[in-house]
Short mmCIF file of C-alpha atoms in Angstrom, two decimals:
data_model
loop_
_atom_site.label_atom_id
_atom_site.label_comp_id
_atom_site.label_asym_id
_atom_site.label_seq_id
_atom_site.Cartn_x
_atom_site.Cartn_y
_atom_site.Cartn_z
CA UNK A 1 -60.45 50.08 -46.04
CA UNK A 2 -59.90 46.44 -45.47
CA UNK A 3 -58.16 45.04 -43.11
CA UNK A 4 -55.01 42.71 -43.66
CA UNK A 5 -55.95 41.28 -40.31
CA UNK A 6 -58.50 38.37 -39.65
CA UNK A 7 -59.49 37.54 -35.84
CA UNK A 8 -59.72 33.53 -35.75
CA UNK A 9 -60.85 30.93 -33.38
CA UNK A 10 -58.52 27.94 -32.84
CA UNK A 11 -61.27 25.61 -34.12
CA UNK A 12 -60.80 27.41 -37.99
CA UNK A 13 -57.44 26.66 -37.68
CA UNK A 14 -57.46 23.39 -36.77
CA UNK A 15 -59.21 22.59 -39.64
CA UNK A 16 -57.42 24.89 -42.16
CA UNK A 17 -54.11 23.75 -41.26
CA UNK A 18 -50.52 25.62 -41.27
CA UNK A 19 -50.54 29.11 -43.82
CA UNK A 20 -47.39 29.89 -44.60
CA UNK A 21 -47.74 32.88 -46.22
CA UNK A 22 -49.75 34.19 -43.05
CA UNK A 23 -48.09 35.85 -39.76
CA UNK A 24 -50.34 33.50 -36.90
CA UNK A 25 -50.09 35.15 -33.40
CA UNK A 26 -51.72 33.27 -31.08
CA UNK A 27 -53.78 35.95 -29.00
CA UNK A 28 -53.94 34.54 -25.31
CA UNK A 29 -56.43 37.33 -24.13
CA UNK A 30 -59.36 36.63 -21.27
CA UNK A 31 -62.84 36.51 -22.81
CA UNK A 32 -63.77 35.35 -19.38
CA UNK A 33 -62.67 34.55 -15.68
CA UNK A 34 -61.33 37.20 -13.75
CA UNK A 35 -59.80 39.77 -16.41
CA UNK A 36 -63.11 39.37 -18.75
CA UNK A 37 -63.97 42.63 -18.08
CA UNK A 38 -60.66 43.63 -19.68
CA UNK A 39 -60.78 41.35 -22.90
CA UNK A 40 -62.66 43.33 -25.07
CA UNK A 41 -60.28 46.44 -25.15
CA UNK A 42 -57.22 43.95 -24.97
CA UNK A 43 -58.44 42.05 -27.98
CA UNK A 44 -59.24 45.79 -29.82
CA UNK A 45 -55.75 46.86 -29.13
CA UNK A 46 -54.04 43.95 -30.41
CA UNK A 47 -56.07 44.14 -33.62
CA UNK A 48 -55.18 47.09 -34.11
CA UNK A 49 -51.16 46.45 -33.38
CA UNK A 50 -51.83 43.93 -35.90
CA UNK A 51 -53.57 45.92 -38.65
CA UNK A 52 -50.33 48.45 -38.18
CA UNK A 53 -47.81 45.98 -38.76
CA UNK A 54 -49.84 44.64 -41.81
CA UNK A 55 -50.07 47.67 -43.61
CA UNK A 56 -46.63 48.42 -42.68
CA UNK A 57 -44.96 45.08 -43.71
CA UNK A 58 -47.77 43.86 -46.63
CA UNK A 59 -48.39 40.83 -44.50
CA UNK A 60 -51.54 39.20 -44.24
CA UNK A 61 -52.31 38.33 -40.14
CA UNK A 62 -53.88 36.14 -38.46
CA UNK A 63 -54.62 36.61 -34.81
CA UNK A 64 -55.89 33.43 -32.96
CA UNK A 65 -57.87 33.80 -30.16
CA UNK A 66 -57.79 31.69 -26.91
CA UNK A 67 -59.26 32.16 -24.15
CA UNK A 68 -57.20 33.22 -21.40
CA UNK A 69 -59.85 33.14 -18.82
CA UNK A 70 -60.44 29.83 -18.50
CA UNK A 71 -58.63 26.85 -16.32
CA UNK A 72 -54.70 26.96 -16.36
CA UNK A 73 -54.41 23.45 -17.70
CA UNK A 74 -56.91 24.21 -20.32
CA UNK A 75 -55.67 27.26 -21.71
CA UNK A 76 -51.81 25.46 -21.44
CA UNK A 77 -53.36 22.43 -23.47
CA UNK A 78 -54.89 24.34 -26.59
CA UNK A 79 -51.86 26.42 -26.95
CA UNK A 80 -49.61 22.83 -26.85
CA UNK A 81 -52.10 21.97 -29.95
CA UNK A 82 -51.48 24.49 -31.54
CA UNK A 83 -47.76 24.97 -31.49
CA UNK A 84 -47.03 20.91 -31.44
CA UNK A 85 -49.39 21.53 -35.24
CA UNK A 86 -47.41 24.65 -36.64
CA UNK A 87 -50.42 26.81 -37.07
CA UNK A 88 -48.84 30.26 -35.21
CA UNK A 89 -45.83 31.33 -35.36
CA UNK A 90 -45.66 33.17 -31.83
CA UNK A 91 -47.99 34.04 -28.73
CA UNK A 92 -49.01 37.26 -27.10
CA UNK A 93 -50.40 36.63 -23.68
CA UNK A 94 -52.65 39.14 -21.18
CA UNK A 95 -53.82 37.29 -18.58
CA UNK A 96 -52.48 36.65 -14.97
CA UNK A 97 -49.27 34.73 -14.09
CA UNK A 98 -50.73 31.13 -13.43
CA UNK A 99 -51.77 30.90 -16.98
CA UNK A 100 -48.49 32.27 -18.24
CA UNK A 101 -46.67 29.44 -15.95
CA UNK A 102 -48.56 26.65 -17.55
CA UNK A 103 -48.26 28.10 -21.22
CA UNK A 104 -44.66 28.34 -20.67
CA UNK A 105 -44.17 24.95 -19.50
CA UNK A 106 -45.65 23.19 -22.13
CA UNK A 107 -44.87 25.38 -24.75
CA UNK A 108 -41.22 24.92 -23.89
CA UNK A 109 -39.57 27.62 -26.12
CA UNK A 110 -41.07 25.94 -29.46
CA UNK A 111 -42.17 29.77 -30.76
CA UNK A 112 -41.47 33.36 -28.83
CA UNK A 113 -43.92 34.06 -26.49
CA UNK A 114 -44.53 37.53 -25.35
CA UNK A 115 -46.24 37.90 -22.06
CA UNK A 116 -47.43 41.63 -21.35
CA UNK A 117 -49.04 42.73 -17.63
CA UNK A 118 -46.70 42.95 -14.56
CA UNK A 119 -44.99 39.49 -13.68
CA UNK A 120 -43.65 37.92 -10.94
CA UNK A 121 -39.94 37.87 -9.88
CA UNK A 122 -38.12 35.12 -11.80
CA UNK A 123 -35.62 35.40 -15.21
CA UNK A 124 -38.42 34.74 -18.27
CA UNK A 125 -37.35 32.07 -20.14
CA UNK A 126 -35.00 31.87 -23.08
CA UNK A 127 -38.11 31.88 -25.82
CA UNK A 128 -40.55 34.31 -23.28
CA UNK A 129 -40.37 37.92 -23.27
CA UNK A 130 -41.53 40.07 -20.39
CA UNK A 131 -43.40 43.68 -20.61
CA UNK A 132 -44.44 44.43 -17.59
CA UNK A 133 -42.76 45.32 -14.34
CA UNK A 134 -41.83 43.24 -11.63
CA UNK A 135 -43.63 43.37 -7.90
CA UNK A 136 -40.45 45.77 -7.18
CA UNK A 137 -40.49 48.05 -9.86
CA UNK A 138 -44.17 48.24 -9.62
CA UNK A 139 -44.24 49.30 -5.76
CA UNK A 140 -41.89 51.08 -4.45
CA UNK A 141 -42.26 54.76 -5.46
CA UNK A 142 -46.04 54.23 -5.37
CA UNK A 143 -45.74 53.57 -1.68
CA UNK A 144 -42.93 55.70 -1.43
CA UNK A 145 -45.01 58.86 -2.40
CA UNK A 146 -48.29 57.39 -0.19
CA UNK A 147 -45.90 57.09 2.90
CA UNK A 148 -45.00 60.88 2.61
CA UNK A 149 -48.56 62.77 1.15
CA UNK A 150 -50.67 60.16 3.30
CA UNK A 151 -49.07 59.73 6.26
CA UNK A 152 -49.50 56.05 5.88
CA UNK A 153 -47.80 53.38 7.94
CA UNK A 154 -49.78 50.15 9.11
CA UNK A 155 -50.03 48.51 5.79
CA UNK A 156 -52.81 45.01 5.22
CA UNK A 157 -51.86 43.56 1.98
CA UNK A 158 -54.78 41.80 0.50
CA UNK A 159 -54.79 39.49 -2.04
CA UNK A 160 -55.26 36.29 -4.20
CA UNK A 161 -53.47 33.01 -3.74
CA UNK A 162 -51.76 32.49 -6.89
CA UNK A 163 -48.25 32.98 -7.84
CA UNK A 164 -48.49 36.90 -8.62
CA UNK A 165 -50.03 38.04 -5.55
CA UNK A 166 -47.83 35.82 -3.54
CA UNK A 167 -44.85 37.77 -4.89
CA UNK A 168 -46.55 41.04 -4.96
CA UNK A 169 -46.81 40.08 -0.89
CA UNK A 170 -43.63 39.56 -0.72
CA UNK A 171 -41.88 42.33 -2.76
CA UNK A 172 -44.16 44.71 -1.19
CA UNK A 173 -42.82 43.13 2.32
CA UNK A 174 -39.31 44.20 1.09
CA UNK A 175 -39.84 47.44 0.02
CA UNK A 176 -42.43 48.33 3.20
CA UNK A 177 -39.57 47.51 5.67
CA UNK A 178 -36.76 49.63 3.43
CA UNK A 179 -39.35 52.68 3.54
CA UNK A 180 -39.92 52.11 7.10
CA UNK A 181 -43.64 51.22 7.00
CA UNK A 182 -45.11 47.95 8.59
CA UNK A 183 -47.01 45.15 7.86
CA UNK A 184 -49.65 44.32 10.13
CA UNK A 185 -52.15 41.87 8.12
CA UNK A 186 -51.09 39.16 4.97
CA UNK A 187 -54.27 37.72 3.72
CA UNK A 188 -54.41 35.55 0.49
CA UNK A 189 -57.63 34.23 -0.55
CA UNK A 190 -58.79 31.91 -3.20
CA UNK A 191 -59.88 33.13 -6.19
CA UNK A 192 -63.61 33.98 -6.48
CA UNK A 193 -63.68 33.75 -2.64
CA UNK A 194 -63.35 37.42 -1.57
CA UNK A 195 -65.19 38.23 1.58
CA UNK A 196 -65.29 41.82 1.80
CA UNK A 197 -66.77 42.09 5.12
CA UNK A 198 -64.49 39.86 6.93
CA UNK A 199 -61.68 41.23 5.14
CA UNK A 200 -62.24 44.79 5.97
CA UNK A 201 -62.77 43.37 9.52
CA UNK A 202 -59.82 42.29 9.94
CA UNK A 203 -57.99 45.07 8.77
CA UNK A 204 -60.11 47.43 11.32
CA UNK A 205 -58.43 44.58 13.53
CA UNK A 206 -55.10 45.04 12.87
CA UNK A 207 -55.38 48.84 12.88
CA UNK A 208 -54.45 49.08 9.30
CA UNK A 209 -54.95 52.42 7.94
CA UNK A 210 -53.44 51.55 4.32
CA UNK A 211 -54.14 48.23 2.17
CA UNK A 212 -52.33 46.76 -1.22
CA UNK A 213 -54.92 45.15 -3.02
CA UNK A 214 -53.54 42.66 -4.92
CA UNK A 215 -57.30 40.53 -6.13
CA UNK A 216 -57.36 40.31 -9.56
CA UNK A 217 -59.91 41.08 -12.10
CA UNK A 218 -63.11 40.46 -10.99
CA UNK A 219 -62.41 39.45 -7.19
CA UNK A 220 -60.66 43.08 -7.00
CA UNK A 221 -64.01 44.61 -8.08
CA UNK A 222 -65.98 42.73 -5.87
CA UNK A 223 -63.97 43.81 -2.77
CA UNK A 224 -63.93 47.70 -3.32
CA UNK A 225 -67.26 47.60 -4.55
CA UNK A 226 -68.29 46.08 -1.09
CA UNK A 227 -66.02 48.38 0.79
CA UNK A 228 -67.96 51.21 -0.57
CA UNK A 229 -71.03 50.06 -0.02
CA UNK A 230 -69.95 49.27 3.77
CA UNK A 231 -69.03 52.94 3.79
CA UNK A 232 -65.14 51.65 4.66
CA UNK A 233 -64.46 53.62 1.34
CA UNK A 234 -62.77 56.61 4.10
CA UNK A 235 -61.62 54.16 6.34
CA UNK A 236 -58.67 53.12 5.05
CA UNK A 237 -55.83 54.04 2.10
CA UNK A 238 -56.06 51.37 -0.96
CA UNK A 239 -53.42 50.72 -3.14
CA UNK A 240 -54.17 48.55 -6.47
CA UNK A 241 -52.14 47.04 -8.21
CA UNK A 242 -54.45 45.94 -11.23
CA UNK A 243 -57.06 48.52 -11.20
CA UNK A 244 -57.18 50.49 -14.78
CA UNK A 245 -60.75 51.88 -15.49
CA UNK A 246 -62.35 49.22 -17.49
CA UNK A 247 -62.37 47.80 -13.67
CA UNK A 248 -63.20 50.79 -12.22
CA UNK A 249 -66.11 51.42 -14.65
CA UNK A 250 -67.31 47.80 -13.41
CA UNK A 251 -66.91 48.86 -9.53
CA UNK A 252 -69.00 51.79 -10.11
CA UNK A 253 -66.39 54.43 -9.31
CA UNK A 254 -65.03 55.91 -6.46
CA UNK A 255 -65.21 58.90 -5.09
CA UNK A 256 -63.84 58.23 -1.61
CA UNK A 257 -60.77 60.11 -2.93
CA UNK A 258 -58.58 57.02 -0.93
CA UNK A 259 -58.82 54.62 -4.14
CA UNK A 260 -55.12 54.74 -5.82
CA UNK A 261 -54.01 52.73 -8.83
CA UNK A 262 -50.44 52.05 -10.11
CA UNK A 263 -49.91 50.84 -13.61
CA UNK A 264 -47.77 51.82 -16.35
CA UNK A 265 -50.41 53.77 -18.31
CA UNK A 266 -53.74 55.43 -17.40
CA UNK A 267 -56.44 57.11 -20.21
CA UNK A 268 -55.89 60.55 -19.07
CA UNK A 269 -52.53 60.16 -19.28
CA UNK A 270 -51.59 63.50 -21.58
CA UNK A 271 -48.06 62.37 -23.06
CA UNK A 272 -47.76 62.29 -27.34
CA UNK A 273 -47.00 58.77 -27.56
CA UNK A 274 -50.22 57.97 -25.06
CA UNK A 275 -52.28 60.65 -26.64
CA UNK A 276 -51.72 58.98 -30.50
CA UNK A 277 -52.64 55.72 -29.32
CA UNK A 278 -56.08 56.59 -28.18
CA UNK A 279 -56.72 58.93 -31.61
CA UNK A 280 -55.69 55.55 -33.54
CA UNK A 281 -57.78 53.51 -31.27
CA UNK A 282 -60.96 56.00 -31.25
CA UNK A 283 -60.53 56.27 -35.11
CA UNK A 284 -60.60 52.52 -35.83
CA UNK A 285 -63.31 50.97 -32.89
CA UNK A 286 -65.14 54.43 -32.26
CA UNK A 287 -65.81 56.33 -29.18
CA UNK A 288 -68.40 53.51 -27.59
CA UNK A 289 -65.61 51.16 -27.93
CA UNK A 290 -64.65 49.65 -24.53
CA UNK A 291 -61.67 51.56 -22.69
CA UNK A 292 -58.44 50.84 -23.56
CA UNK A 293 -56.89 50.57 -20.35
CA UNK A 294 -53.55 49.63 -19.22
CA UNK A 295 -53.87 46.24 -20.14
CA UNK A 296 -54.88 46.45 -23.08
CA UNK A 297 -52.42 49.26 -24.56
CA UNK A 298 -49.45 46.75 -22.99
CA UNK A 299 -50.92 44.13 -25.20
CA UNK A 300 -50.60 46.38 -28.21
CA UNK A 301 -47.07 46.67 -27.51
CA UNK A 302 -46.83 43.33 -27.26
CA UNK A 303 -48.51 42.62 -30.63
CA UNK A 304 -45.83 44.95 -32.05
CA UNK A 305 -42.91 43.32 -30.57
CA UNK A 306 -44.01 39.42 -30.92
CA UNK A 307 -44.50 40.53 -35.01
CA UNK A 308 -41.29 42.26 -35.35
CA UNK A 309 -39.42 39.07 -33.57
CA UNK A 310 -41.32 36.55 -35.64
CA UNK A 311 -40.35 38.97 -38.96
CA UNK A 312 -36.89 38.70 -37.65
CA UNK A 313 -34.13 36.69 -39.23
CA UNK A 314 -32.57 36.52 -35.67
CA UNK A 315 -34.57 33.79 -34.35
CA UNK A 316 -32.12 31.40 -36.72
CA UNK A 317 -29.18 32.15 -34.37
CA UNK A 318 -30.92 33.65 -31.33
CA UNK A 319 -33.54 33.18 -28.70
CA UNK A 320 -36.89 35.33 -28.39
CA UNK A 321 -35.57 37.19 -25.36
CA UNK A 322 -32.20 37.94 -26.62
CA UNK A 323 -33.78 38.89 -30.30
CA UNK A 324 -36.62 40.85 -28.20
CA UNK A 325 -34.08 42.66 -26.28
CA UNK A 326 -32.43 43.46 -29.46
CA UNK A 327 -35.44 44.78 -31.38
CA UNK A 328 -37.06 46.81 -28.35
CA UNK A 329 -35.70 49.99 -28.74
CA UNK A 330 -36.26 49.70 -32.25
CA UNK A 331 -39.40 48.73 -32.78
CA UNK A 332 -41.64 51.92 -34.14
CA UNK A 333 -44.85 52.30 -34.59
CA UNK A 334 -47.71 54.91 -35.09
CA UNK A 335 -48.35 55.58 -31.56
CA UNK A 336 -44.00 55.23 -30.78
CA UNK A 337 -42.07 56.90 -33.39
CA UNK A 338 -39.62 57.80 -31.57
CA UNK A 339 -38.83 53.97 -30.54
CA UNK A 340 -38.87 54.46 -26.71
CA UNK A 341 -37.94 51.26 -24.87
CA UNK A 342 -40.88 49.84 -23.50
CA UNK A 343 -39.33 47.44 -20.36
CA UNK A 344 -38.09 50.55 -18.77
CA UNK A 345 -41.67 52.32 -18.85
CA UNK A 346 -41.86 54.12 -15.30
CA UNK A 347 -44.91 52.94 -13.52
CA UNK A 348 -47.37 55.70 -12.94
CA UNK A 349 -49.59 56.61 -9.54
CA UNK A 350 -53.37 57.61 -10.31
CA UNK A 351 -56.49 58.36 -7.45
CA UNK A 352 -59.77 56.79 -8.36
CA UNK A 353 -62.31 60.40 -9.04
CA UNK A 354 -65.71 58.57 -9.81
CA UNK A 355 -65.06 56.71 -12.77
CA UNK A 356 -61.82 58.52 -14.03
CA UNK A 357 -58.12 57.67 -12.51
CA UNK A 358 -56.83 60.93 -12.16
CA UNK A 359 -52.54 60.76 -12.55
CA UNK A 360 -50.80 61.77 -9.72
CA UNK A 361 -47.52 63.08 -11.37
CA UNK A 362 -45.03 62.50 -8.81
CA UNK A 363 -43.06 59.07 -10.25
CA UNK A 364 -39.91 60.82 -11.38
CA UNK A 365 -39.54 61.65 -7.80
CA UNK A 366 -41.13 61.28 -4.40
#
């Protein structure tokens, strides 16, 4: 069957120039940095988001790749180019929250931009649309449910300096002190600086016997893969807050039994919506296909979403958040027929079982 859905490099359509019978969505997804290990199931999902809404709507798509993984300013000046030339017509970004900052400030509401993993606290901006969960949403029954089955309550929260973590910090700060937990060690490092031995030293140090990770991507594989190999893997509860198991896969499991993850979705997740997304995704890329984790099914919603706003005749009289917030409960699709609203998703609680995150089905009450 062909596909009404071509996967194109900024380069071909600098030199094509604007097609305006063609629905361009530029793809902000990281074929390197931090997330790379991600991209490849990020960039399946939102191709096949895209092939959905093309044989739904008869629309020829475009999706234009950039490279999320690279250098804030970089990624924030190819995506100016492109909007300041009229060659897409909206962006879907999964990446981490320092590229979505830049993007959004020199993008400037021009075109809707939909921006998918968790975010930091802050309003999105009139043309940006949020997906994910805030720090708050994202911890508090999580930590709730390790404070009462784990007898956890000396937390170290551990991760990098950049504007997510930072919040994550300090949401997690707020909701530790609510639940009547503690935090005894706040450590942000550089990225690509994680050093897991003097890390886990210190939070032997500070009698610690819980840890939010919050290093991203590839630092956050590099520092559970060294606490295993340390044999810390016992030593302490670890919480992660980006961990789905196309990074777990890359740590080489787990099987400490004290690795938890919380995201909005997980593979073994067993509910119909979940389970028709992975037949789609299995029938279209095959069962060697990379794992389409967490952040990549959010980025298939957000392909979904950033279509149906750019196919909307709202955007005349409205802005991309208020026509977003319009069309979410609305918006149906293979894998969501019946139209459930995706910003009030509940976040989910998995344990790391070798290379499996097993769910933990406690969210809808602690």
């Amino acid at each position: 069957m062909t596909s009404p859905v071509r996967l194109v490099l900024p380069s071909e359509v600098f030199l094509s120039g604007p097609a305006r019978q063609t629905l361009r969505l530029g793809l902000l997804a990281p074929v390197s940095g931090v997330l790379g290990v991600a991209g490849p199931a990020i960039i399946n999902c939102a191709i096949l988001a895209a092939e959905e809404v093309g044989r739904a709507t008869g629309r020829v798509i475009d999706l234009v790749l950039v490279d999320a993984g690279r250098a804030p300013a970089d990624v924030a000046g190819e995506v100016d180019l492109l909007v300041g030339a009229g060659l897409v017509d909206g962006l879907v970004g999964t990446h981490t929250s320092n590229i979505r900052v830049a993007v959004e400030a020199r993008v400037n509401n021009r075109v809707p931009y939909v921006f998918t993993p968790p975010h930091e606290f802050g309003r999105a901006s009139a043309g940006s649309v949020f997906l994910g969960s805030d720090p708050a949403e994202h911890l508090r029954q999580p930590i709730a449910w390790l404070a009462k089955h784990r007898r956890v309550q000396r937390w170290a929260l551990i991760g990098n300096d950049y504007v997510w973590p930072r919040q994550v910090h300090a949401a997690a700060s707020r909701v530790l002190r609510d639940l009547g937990q503690r935090v005894v060690l706040d450590r942000l490092v550089p990225v690509g600086h994680v050093d897991v031995a003097e890390l886990v030293s210190a939070a032997h140090r500070a009698q610690a016997d819980a840890i939010l990770v919050s290093l991203v991507g590839r630092d956050g594989i590099e520092f559970h893969r060294g606490v295993t190999e340390s044999d810390a893997g016992t030593a302490f509860v670890r919480l992660r807050t980006a961990l789905d198991e196309s990074c777990l896969v890359a740590v080489g499991g787990d099987t400490s039994g004290e690795l938890y993850s919380a995201m909005p979705t997980f593979l073994l997740q067993d509910d119909d919506r979940h389970r028709r997304l992975l037949e789609s995704y299995v029938a279209r890329f095959g069962l060697r296909a990379p794992l389409p984790g967490s952040y990549a099914e959010g980025c298939y919603d957000g392909v979904h979403l950033l279509a149906a706003v750019c196919s909307s005749d709202l955007l005349a009289t409205h802005t991309a958040a208020r026509v977003a917030e319009r069309l979410l409960s609305a918006v149906v699709t293979p894998a969501r027929p019946d139209a459930v609203d995706l910003t009030r998703r509940p976040m989910s609680l998995a344990r790391a079982n070798g290379t499996d995150l097993e769910i933990v089905r406690m969210l809808h009450g602690v």
